Short mmCIF file of C-alpha atoms in Angstrom, two decimals:
data_model
loop_
_atom_site.label_atom_id
_atom_site.label_comp_id
_atom_site.label_asym_id
_atom_site.label_seq_id
_atom_site.Cartn_x
_atom_site.Cartn_y
_atom_site.Cartn_z
CA UNK T 286 -13.96 -29.93 17.40
CA UNK T 287 -11.21 -29.57 14.80
CA UNK T 288 -8.61 -32.31 14.56
CA UNK T 289 -5.02 -31.50 15.36
CA UNK T 290 -3.23 -29.92 12.42
CA UNK T 291 0.45 -29.69 11.48
CA UNK T 292 2.99 -28.43 14.02
CA UNK T 293 2.11 -24.78 14.75
CA UNK T 294 5.65 -24.08 15.89
CA UNK T 295 6.66 -23.88 12.24
CA UNK T 296 4.09 -21.18 11.66
CA UNK T 297 5.58 -19.11 14.47
CA UNK T 298 9.10 -19.66 13.13
CA UNK T 299 7.99 -18.61 9.65
CA UNK T 300 6.42 -15.42 11.02
CA UNK T 301 9.65 -14.64 12.88
CA UNK T 302 11.51 -15.25 9.61
CA UNK T 303 9.29 -12.63 7.93
CA UNK T 304 9.82 -10.15 10.79
CA UNK T 305 13.51 -10.49 11.48
CA UNK T 306 15.16 -11.99 8.40
CA UNK T 307 13.06 -10.44 5.64
CA UNK T 308 12.27 -7.38 7.80
CA UNK T 309 8.72 -7.02 6.54
CA UNK T 310 6.48 -4.43 8.16
CA UNK T 311 4.28 -5.37 11.10
CA UNK T 312 1.19 -4.82 8.95
CA UNK T 313 2.47 -7.14 6.20
CA UNK T 314 3.31 -9.87 8.73
CA UNK T 315 -0.13 -9.48 10.28
CA UNK T 316 -1.76 -9.95 6.87
CA UNK T 317 0.36 -13.02 6.15
CA UNK T 318 -0.61 -14.43 9.54
CA UNK T 319 -4.31 -13.92 8.87
CA UNK T 320 -4.12 -15.56 5.45
CA UNK T 321 -2.18 -18.57 6.66
CA UNK T 322 -4.59 -19.14 9.53
CA UNK T 323 -7.27 -19.83 6.91
CA UNK T 324 -5.03 -22.57 5.49
CA UNK T 325 -4.29 -24.00 8.92
CA UNK T 326 -8.00 -24.23 9.76
CA UNK T 327 -8.59 -26.00 6.44
CA UNK T 328 -5.81 -28.52 7.16
CA UNK T 329 -7.21 -29.21 10.62
CA UNK T 330 -10.65 -29.86 9.18
CA UNK T 331 -9.11 -32.12 6.54
CA UNK T 332 -7.24 -33.99 9.32
CA UNK T 333 -3.84 -33.29 7.81
CA UNK T 334 -1.44 -33.58 10.73
CA UNK T 335 1.94 -33.14 9.03
CA UNK T 336 3.28 -30.37 6.79
CA UNK T 337 5.00 -32.99 4.62
CA UNK T 338 1.61 -34.58 3.90
CA UNK T 339 0.22 -31.45 2.22
CA UNK T 340 0.08 -31.94 -1.56
CA UNK T 341 -1.30 -30.21 -4.63
CA UNK T 342 -4.69 -31.81 -4.12
CA UNK T 343 -5.01 -30.19 -0.71
CA UNK T 344 -4.04 -26.81 -2.15
CA UNK T 345 -6.60 -27.11 -4.98
CA UNK T 346 -9.28 -28.10 -2.47
CA UNK T 347 -8.33 -25.14 -0.29
CA UNK T 348 -8.64 -22.71 -3.22
CA UNK T 349 -11.92 -24.30 -4.33
CA UNK T 350 -13.36 -24.00 -0.85
CA UNK T 351 -12.48 -20.31 -0.71
CA UNK T 352 -14.15 -19.84 -4.08
CA UNK T 353 -17.33 -21.65 -2.99
CA UNK T 354 -17.51 -19.42 0.07
CA UNK T 355 -17.59 -16.37 -2.14
CA UNK T 356 -14.04 -15.12 -1.53
CA UNK T 357 -12.88 -12.61 -4.14
CA UNK T 358 -10.23 -13.77 -6.64
CA UNK T 359 -7.73 -11.32 -5.14
CA UNK T 360 -8.25 -12.84 -1.68
CA UNK T 361 -7.67 -16.34 -3.04
CA UNK T 362 -4.56 -15.16 -4.88
CA UNK T 363 -3.24 -13.56 -1.70
CA UNK T 364 -3.85 -16.66 0.41
CA UNK T 365 -2.18 -18.92 -2.14
CA UNK T 366 0.78 -16.51 -2.18
CA UNK T 367 1.02 -16.82 1.61
CA UNK T 368 0.88 -20.62 1.28
CA UNK T 369 3.69 -20.65 -1.29
CA UNK T 370 5.75 -18.33 0.89
CA UNK T 371 5.30 -20.58 3.93
CA UNK T 372 6.21 -23.74 2.05
CA UNK T 373 9.26 -22.12 0.46
CA UNK T 374 10.45 -21.54 4.02
CA UNK T 375 9.60 -25.12 5.05
CA UNK T 376 11.55 -26.45 2.04
CA UNK T 377 14.53 -24.33 3.09
CA UNK T 378 14.34 -25.71 6.61
CA UNK T 379 14.09 -29.32 5.40
CA UNK T 380 10.59 -29.83 6.83
CA UNK T 381 9.09 -30.67 3.42
CA UNK T 382 10.68 -31.75 0.14
CA UNK T 383 8.63 -29.69 -2.30
CA UNK T 384 6.32 -26.67 -2.42
CA UNK T 385 2.79 -27.95 -3.18
CA UNK T 386 1.50 -24.52 -4.18
CA UNK T 387 3.86 -23.78 -7.05
CA UNK T 388 1.65 -25.06 -9.87
CA UNK T 389 -1.71 -23.99 -8.44
CA UNK T 390 -3.29 -20.86 -9.88
CA UNK T 391 -6.15 -18.82 -8.51
CA UNK T 392 -8.99 -17.42 -10.61
CA UNK T 393 -7.97 -14.21 -12.34
CA UNK T 394 -9.22 -11.02 -10.80
CA UNK T 395 -10.54 -8.25 -13.02
CA UNK T 396 -7.94 -5.54 -13.46
CA UNK T 397 -9.00 -2.52 -11.46
CA UNK T 398 -7.59 0.85 -12.35
CA UNK T 399 -6.72 2.95 -9.30
CA UNK T 400 -8.82 5.99 -8.52
CA UNK T 401 -7.13 9.35 -8.99
CA UNK T 402 -7.95 13.01 -8.50
CA UNK T 403 -7.53 15.47 -11.33
CA UNK T 404 -5.33 18.51 -10.77
CA UNK T 405 -8.26 20.79 -9.87
CA UNK T 406 -9.68 18.40 -7.25
CA UNK T 407 -6.20 17.85 -5.84
CA UNK T 408 -5.70 21.60 -5.60
CA UNK T 409 -8.95 21.95 -3.65
CA UNK T 410 -7.91 19.24 -1.23
CA UNK T 411 -4.48 20.72 -0.61
CA UNK T 412 -5.75 24.26 -0.21
CA UNK T 413 -7.21 23.68 3.24
CA UNK T 414 -7.38 26.41 5.86
CA UNK T 415 -4.57 25.98 8.38
CA UNK T 416 -5.83 27.73 11.48
CA UNK T 417 -4.79 25.02 13.93
CA UNK T 418 -1.65 22.85 14.42
CA UNK T 419 -3.60 19.73 13.43
CA UNK T 420 -4.72 21.32 10.17
CA UNK T 421 -1.18 22.49 9.51
CA UNK T 422 0.04 18.94 10.09
CA UNK T 423 -2.65 17.46 7.86
CA UNK T 424 -1.83 19.78 4.97
CA UNK T 425 1.85 18.84 5.29
CA UNK T 426 0.91 15.14 5.23
CA UNK T 427 -1.23 15.49 2.12
CA UNK T 428 1.27 17.73 0.34
CA UNK T 429 4.01 15.19 1.00
CA UNK T 430 1.82 12.30 -0.20
CA UNK T 431 1.16 14.08 -3.48
CA UNK T 432 4.63 15.55 -3.88
CA UNK T 433 6.55 12.33 -3.41
CA UNK T 434 4.13 9.46 -4.03
CA UNK T 435 4.76 7.78 -0.68
CA UNK T 436 2.94 4.70 0.56
CA UNK T 437 0.90 5.13 3.73
CA UNK T 438 3.27 3.02 5.83
CA UNK T 439 6.28 4.87 4.43
CA UNK T 440 4.91 8.25 5.46
CA UNK T 441 3.79 7.03 8.89
CA UNK T 442 7.31 5.67 9.55
CA UNK T 443 9.14 8.91 8.74
CA UNK T 444 11.43 10.39 11.36
CA UNK T 445 12.54 14.02 11.48
CA UNK T 446 16.00 13.10 10.21
CA UNK T 447 14.54 11.46 7.10
CA UNK T 448 13.42 14.77 5.61
CA UNK T 449 16.01 17.20 4.23
CA UNK T 450 14.14 20.41 3.46
CA UNK T 451 17.29 22.27 2.37
CA UNK T 452 17.99 19.70 -0.34
CA UNK T 453 14.34 18.91 -1.00
CA UNK T 454 14.63 15.18 -0.42
CA UNK T 455 13.08 12.49 1.77
CA UNK T 456 14.65 9.15 2.64
CA UNK T 457 12.02 6.42 2.57
CA UNK T 458 12.11 2.83 3.80
CA UNK T 459 9.76 0.89 1.56
CA UNK T 460 8.71 -2.72 1.10
CA UNK T 461 11.35 -5.29 1.95
CA UNK T 462 13.21 -2.66 4.00
CA UNK T 463 14.51 -1.10 0.77
CA UNK T 464 15.58 2.53 1.06
CA UNK T 465 15.14 5.13 -1.65
CA UNK T 466 15.57 8.89 -1.92
CA UNK T 467 12.61 10.82 -3.33
CA UNK T 468 12.39 14.52 -4.23
CA UNK T 469 10.09 16.82 -2.26
CA UNK T 470 8.45 19.66 -4.16
CA UNK T 471 8.51 23.27 -3.03
CA UNK T 472 4.83 23.34 -2.02
CA UNK T 473 5.37 20.31 0.21
CA UNK T 474 8.58 21.78 1.63
CA UNK T 475 6.73 24.98 2.55
CA UNK T 476 3.93 22.98 4.19
CA UNK T 477 6.47 20.91 6.14
CA UNK T 478 8.26 24.06 7.34
CA UNK T 479 4.93 25.41 8.59
CA UNK T 480 4.26 22.13 10.38
CA UNK T 481 7.68 22.02 12.03
CA UNK T 482 7.08 25.51 13.45
CA UNK T 483 3.94 24.38 15.30
CA UNK T 484 4.94 20.76 15.98
CA UNK T 485 6.39 21.63 19.45
CA UNK T 486 2.87 22.62 20.56
CA UNK T 487 1.83 18.95 20.30
CA UNK T 488 5.05 17.31 21.47
CA UNK T 489 4.51 16.22 25.10
CA UNK T 490 7.70 14.17 25.33
CA UNK T 491 10.68 14.12 22.93
CA UNK T 492 9.82 12.19 19.77
CA UNK T 493 11.73 11.49 16.56
CA UNK T 494 8.56 10.95 14.52
CA UNK T 495 7.88 13.50 11.82
CA UNK T 496 4.11 13.40 12.32
CA UNK T 497 2.57 13.27 15.79
CA UNK T 498 -0.95 13.57 17.15
CA UNK T 499 -2.57 15.76 19.78
CA UNK T 500 -1.20 13.43 22.51
CA UNK T 501 2.34 13.81 21.21
CA UNK T 502 2.54 10.18 20.05
CA UNK T 503 3.45 9.21 16.46
CA UNK T 504 0.47 9.06 14.12
CA UNK T 505 -0.60 5.56 13.15
CA UNK T 506 -1.56 4.57 9.62
CA UNK T 507 -5.18 4.45 10.77
CA UNK T 508 -4.95 8.01 12.13
CA UNK T 509 -3.54 9.27 8.85
CA UNK T 510 -6.20 7.47 6.84
CA UNK T 511 -8.92 9.00 9.02
CA UNK T 512 -7.57 12.53 8.61
CA UNK T 513 -7.40 12.23 4.82
CA UNK T 514 -10.99 10.95 4.75
CA UNK T 515 -12.08 13.77 7.05
CA UNK T 516 -10.71 16.50 4.78
CA UNK T 517 -12.06 14.93 1.61
CA UNK T 518 -15.56 14.79 3.11
CA UNK T 519 -15.34 18.26 4.59
CA UNK T 520 -14.40 19.70 1.21
CA UNK T 521 -17.21 17.78 -0.49
CA UNK T 522 -15.08 15.79 -2.92
CA UNK T 523 -17.37 13.51 -4.93
CA UNK T 524 -15.30 10.34 -4.53
CA UNK T 525 -13.63 8.41 -1.76
CA UNK T 526 -10.10 9.62 -1.11
CA UNK T 527 -7.41 7.58 0.63
CA UNK T 528 -3.65 7.98 1.08
CA UNK T 529 -3.24 5.70 -1.93
CA UNK T 530 -5.30 8.14 -4.01
CA UNK T 531 -2.45 10.63 -3.60
CA UNK T 532 0.10 8.02 -4.69
CA UNK T 533 -1.96 7.07 -7.75
CA UNK T 534 -2.54 10.72 -8.64
CA UNK T 535 1.18 11.47 -8.24
CA UNK T 536 2.12 8.65 -10.61
CA UNK T 537 -0.60 9.41 -13.15
CA UNK T 538 0.07 13.14 -13.35
CA UNK T 539 3.82 12.58 -13.55
CA UNK T 540 3.45 10.03 -16.34
CA UNK T 541 1.04 12.26 -18.26
CA UNK T 542 3.59 15.07 -18.17
CA UNK T 543 6.83 13.15 -18.69
CA UNK T 544 5.98 9.82 -20.31
CA UNK T 545 8.97 8.36 -18.45
CA UNK T 546 7.76 5.05 -17.03
CA UNK T 547 11.17 4.07 -15.63
CA UNK T 548 11.44 7.28 -13.63
CA UNK T 549 7.96 6.79 -12.21
CA UNK T 550 8.91 3.20 -11.29
CA UNK T 551 11.94 4.40 -9.32
CA UNK T 552 10.05 7.17 -7.58
CA UNK T 553 7.30 4.77 -6.51
CA UNK T 554 9.80 2.14 -5.36
CA UNK T 555 8.38 -0.63 -7.55
CA UNK T 556 10.79 -3.55 -7.96
CA UNK T 557 8.94 -4.71 -11.10
CA UNK T 558 8.07 -2.27 -13.87
CA UNK T 559 5.01 -4.40 -14.57
CA UNK T 560 3.49 -2.97 -11.40
CA UNK T 561 4.05 0.55 -12.69
CA UNK T 562 2.57 -0.19 -16.10
CA UNK T 563 -0.97 0.06 -14.76
CA UNK T 564 -0.48 3.82 -14.97
CA UNK T 565 0.04 3.57 -18.72
CA UNK T 566 -3.60 2.45 -18.90
CA UNK T 567 -4.64 5.58 -17.04
CA UNK T 568 -2.42 7.68 -19.29
CA UNK T 569 -3.99 6.12 -22.37
CA UNK T 570 -7.46 6.91 -21.05
CA UNK T 571 -6.37 10.53 -20.64
CA UNK T 572 -5.03 10.63 -24.21
CA UNK T 573 -8.15 8.94 -25.56
CA UNK T 574 -10.37 11.60 -23.96
CA UNK T 575 -8.28 14.35 -25.55
CA UNK T 576 -8.45 12.58 -28.91
CA UNK T 577 -12.22 12.20 -28.71
CA UNK T 578 -12.61 15.89 -27.87
CA UNK T 579 -10.16 17.24 -30.44
CA UNK T 580 -9.98 15.03 -33.53
CA UNK T 581 -12.48 15.97 -36.28
CA UNK T 582 -13.10 12.33 -37.15
CA UNK T 583 -13.52 11.28 -33.51
CA UNK T 584 -16.15 13.79 -32.44
CA UNK T 585 -19.71 12.58 -32.44
CA UNK T 586 -22.22 14.47 -34.53
CA UNK T 587 -24.58 16.47 -32.37
#
C-alpha cells in the first residue's frame, strides 16, 4: 500500500485555481490533473509527506523514472510543466519557499512537423455531398476549420452569436480565455448559411450552440473529431485527417501565399511567434520542392 503523500487539498485548490482564476478549458484542466497524479503517486511511493520537502532530487528522480518506463520525451516535458505550474501556485500561497522544478529539463523531443493536406486534397474533402442536415453541418464545420484556422475546442465552443456572416467574422475564445476576431471566407460563409437553414430540423430544445447533433445537444470535441475522420475515410484520403490538420493546412497555405508570419500568428492566436515558426519549416519544404523541380542545376540527371 502506498504511504501517505503530501496534502491533497492543495491539489484540489490548484485545480480550482486553473478553472476559475486562469479560466483554462475543462480539457486542459483534466490533462493537468492526469499529469500531476503521476507526480503524486511517485511522491507517495517515495514517502514524501510534505510539499515543502520536495526538492530538485525528487524531481530528477521523477523524470528519470518516467524515462525508464518508456514515456515519450513530450510526455515527460508535459508532466514537468504541470509540476512547475503546481509549485508556482504553492509558492504564491506560501506553502513552499521555492519551485523545485525550475532547473530540471526533460529530454528533448524530436521536432515533428504537422501533417497538412494540399489544396487538391482539401478541395476533395470539402466538396462532400450535402443531402442530409448532418452532412450540411459537417461541411460547414470543415469549411470553417479551414477558412479560419480554429482549434477544435474553439469551434466546439462557438455560439450562434459568435458568427457574423454579414461581416464575415467569427469571435473565438482561445487558450487562456483570450478572445480574437478571425475572418471567415466566402465558401465557409455559404456553407454556414446552408447549415443554419437546416439546423432547426435537429434542434429539439432551444440551444445557443452553433453546431448541434441529431439529439439537438451541442456537439462535443469527440463528436467533431469522429465526423472529420468519417469523411476523410469515406473519401479515401491517403492519410489520417483530424481537426488540427485543417488548422495546420490553413496556416501553411496562408504562409505560402503571403509570407506574413506575424499575420498567421495573430490568426492562429499564438501568444509566442516561436510557436508559429514551425510553419516556416513547412514553407521551406514547399520552396525546396519547387527549386528541385525547376532549377537546372538542382534537377537530377535521368
